[in-house]
Amino acid sequence: MKFREVGLSGAFLIDIERRSDERGFFARTWCRREFAALGIDIDWLQASVSVSRRRGTLRGMHYQAAPHGEAKLIRCSRGAIYDVIVDLRSESPTYRQWAGIPMSADSYRMLYVPKGFAHGFQTMTDDAEVTYLISEYYVAEAGRGLRHDDPALGIAWPLPVSSISDRDASWPLLAQADAAA
C-alpha cells in the first residue's frame, strides 16, 4: 500500500498495490504492520455500508463526540464520490481545515480518517456505494454534525445538492456551536 497525507494532519489517502495477471488482480487493503508504521494502531469494531441512489446526494458532515470519537477507513465500492473531511481537533495545526478527495470504485483508493474529524461525501454518480471500517461502536447520543454549507468552512462541493436528510441540513453552524460551548 502507498500512503499519502492529504494535507490534514494524520489523514491519509491509500493506494493499493495490485498484483495483476490474466485473471485480474490481487491486493491488500489492510495491514496492521503498515498502518502501525505510521502510528495508526486500530482494532476495527464495526463495518458499515452506505448506498445513495441519486447523483448529487450529500451525506454528512458526521462525527461522534468524545469519548466516542471514531477513526474510519473509507472506500467507494460502487460508482464515484467526492469525500470530504474536516479536522476538528483544537490542538491540531490543521484545525478547522478541510480536504476533498475524489474517490471511485475503479480507483480502489481508500481514505484513512483519524478520530476528531468530521466526515461526509457527495455522490458523483447514481447508485454510489461507500464502505467503512470504524474504530468505535455507534453511540446515537454522541452523534454530531456540521453544516455542509457552513461559510466558516467554505467547502467547495462539486455538484448542486440533489438530496440531503433533514438532519444533515439542520446541523448548527460553527459560530452557533461555538456560542453554545
Tab-separated table of C-alpha atoms in Angstrom, residues 54-166:
chain	number	residue	atom	x	y	z
A	54	ARG	CA	-29.094	9.775	-6.852
A	55	ARG	CA	-26.101	11.701	-8.163
A	56	GLY	CA	-25.566	14.815	-6.042
A	57	THR	CA	-26.732	13.211	-2.778
A	58	LEU	CA	-24.900	14.674	0.198
A	59	ARG	CA	-24.276	12.725	3.406
A	60	GLY	CA	-22.557	14.405	6.327
A	61	MET	CA	-20.705	16.066	7.901
A	62	HIS	CA	-20.785	13.494	10.723
A	63	TYR	CA	-18.682	12.726	13.796
A	64	GLN	CA	-19.122	11.334	17.303
A	65	ALA	CA	-18.335	13.474	20.341
A	66	ALA	CA	-15.602	12.394	22.766
A	67	PRO	CA	-15.074	9.927	24.261
A	68	HIS	CA	-16.733	8.104	21.341
A	69	GLY	CA	-14.640	9.597	18.519
A	70	GLU	CA	-14.236	7.321	15.519
A	71	ALA	CA	-11.391	6.641	13.126
A	72	LYS	CA	-12.616	5.420	9.727
A	73	LEU	CA	-11.213	3.636	6.705
A	74	ILE	CA	-13.390	4.554	3.738
A	75	ARG	CA	-13.639	3.181	0.201
A	76	CYS	CA	-16.073	3.881	-2.622
A	77	SER	CA	-17.122	0.369	-3.660
A	78	ARG	CA	-19.540	1.335	-6.467
A	79	GLY	CA	-19.768	4.491	-8.557
A	80	ALA	CA	-17.917	7.648	-7.532
A	81	ILE	CA	-17.975	10.169	-4.674
A	82	TYR	CA	-16.330	13.387	-3.552
A	83	ASP	CA	-15.241	12.629	0.020
A	84	VAL	CA	-14.700	15.495	2.485
A	85	ILE	CA	-13.099	15.555	5.918
A	86	VAL	CA	-12.764	18.441	8.401
A	87	ASP	CA	-10.180	18.466	11.200
A	88	LEU	CA	-11.977	19.278	14.482
A	89	ARG	CA	-9.023	18.666	16.810
A	90	SER	CA	-8.415	22.034	18.502
A	91	GLU	CA	-4.741	21.191	19.176
A	92	SER	CA	-4.063	20.281	15.522
A	93	PRO	CA	-2.089	22.557	13.173
A	94	THR	CA	-4.823	21.885	10.570
A	95	TYR	CA	-7.754	22.670	12.925
A	96	ARG	CA	-10.955	23.554	11.008
A	97	GLN	CA	-9.328	22.920	7.644
A	98	TRP	CA	-10.943	20.580	5.153
A	99	ALA	CA	-9.809	18.322	2.340
A	100	GLY	CA	-11.860	16.964	-0.544
A	101	ILE	CA	-10.851	13.745	-2.277
A	102	PRO	CA	-12.443	12.260	-5.409
A	103	MET	CA	-12.840	8.502	-4.989
A	104	SER	CA	-14.300	5.840	-7.249
A	105	ALA	CA	-14.822	2.102	-7.299
A	106	ASP	CA	-12.410	1.875	-10.227
A	107	SER	CA	-9.562	3.556	-8.314
A	108	TYR	CA	-9.735	1.201	-5.293
A	109	ARG	CA	-8.395	4.097	-3.220
A	110	MET	CA	-9.099	4.313	0.479
A	111	LEU	CA	-9.107	7.220	2.895
A	112	TYR	CA	-7.963	6.897	6.494
A	113	VAL	CA	-9.762	9.442	8.704
A	114	PRO	CA	-8.406	9.843	12.266
A	115	LYS	CA	-10.526	10.381	15.372
A	116	GLY	CA	-11.525	14.016	15.765
A	117	PHE	CA	-12.573	14.596	12.150
A	118	ALA	CA	-15.990	15.223	10.636
A	119	HIS	CA	-16.700	13.199	7.508
A	120	GLY	CA	-19.141	13.454	4.636
A	121	PHE	CA	-19.404	12.911	0.911
A	122	GLN	CA	-21.338	13.811	-2.200
A	123	THR	CA	-22.205	11.212	-4.806
A	124	MET	CA	-20.857	11.872	-8.289
A	125	THR	CA	-22.846	9.017	-9.858
A	126	ASP	CA	-26.218	7.378	-9.354
A	127	ASP	CA	-26.159	4.236	-7.178
A	128	ALA	CA	-22.939	5.045	-5.335
A	129	GLU	CA	-21.874	2.739	-2.522
A	130	VAL	CA	-19.390	3.538	0.250
A	131	THR	CA	-17.946	1.011	2.684
A	132	TYR	CA	-16.431	1.890	6.058
A	133	LEU	CA	-14.371	0.249	8.733
A	134	ILE	CA	-14.979	2.077	12.019
A	135	SER	CA	-12.883	2.012	15.200
A	136	GLU	CA	-15.686	2.625	17.731
A	137	TYR	CA	-19.217	1.434	18.291
A	138	TYR	CA	-22.020	3.737	17.193
A	139	VAL	CA	-23.454	5.768	20.084
A	140	ALA	CA	-26.546	7.702	18.965
A	141	GLU	CA	-26.310	10.234	21.822
A	142	ALA	CA	-22.745	11.118	20.751
A	143	GLY	CA	-23.748	11.755	17.126
A	144	ARG	CA	-22.884	15.243	15.936
A	145	GLY	CA	-22.551	17.059	12.657
A	146	LEU	CA	-21.505	20.177	10.824
A	147	ARG	CA	-23.455	22.004	8.156
A	148	HIS	CA	-22.193	21.080	4.696
A	149	ASP	CA	-22.673	24.703	3.582
A	150	ASP	CA	-21.178	26.467	6.615
A	151	PRO	CA	-19.450	29.624	5.334
A	152	ALA	CA	-16.847	29.310	8.122
A	153	LEU	CA	-15.647	26.088	6.460
A	154	GLY	CA	-16.171	27.088	2.826
A	155	ILE	CA	-16.347	23.529	1.497
A	156	ALA	CA	-16.484	23.575	-2.314
A	157	TRP	CA	-18.890	20.780	-3.222
A	158	PRO	CA	-18.621	19.824	-6.909
A	159	LEU	CA	-22.375	19.470	-7.645
A	160	PRO	CA	-25.628	21.064	-6.562
A	161	VAL	CA	-27.155	19.026	-3.726
A	162	SER	CA	-29.907	16.782	-5.137
A	163	SER	CA	-30.758	15.049	-1.857
A	164	ILE	CA	-29.867	15.565	1.817
A	165	SER	CA	-31.524	14.348	5.014
A	166	ASP	CA	-33.398	16.819	7.201
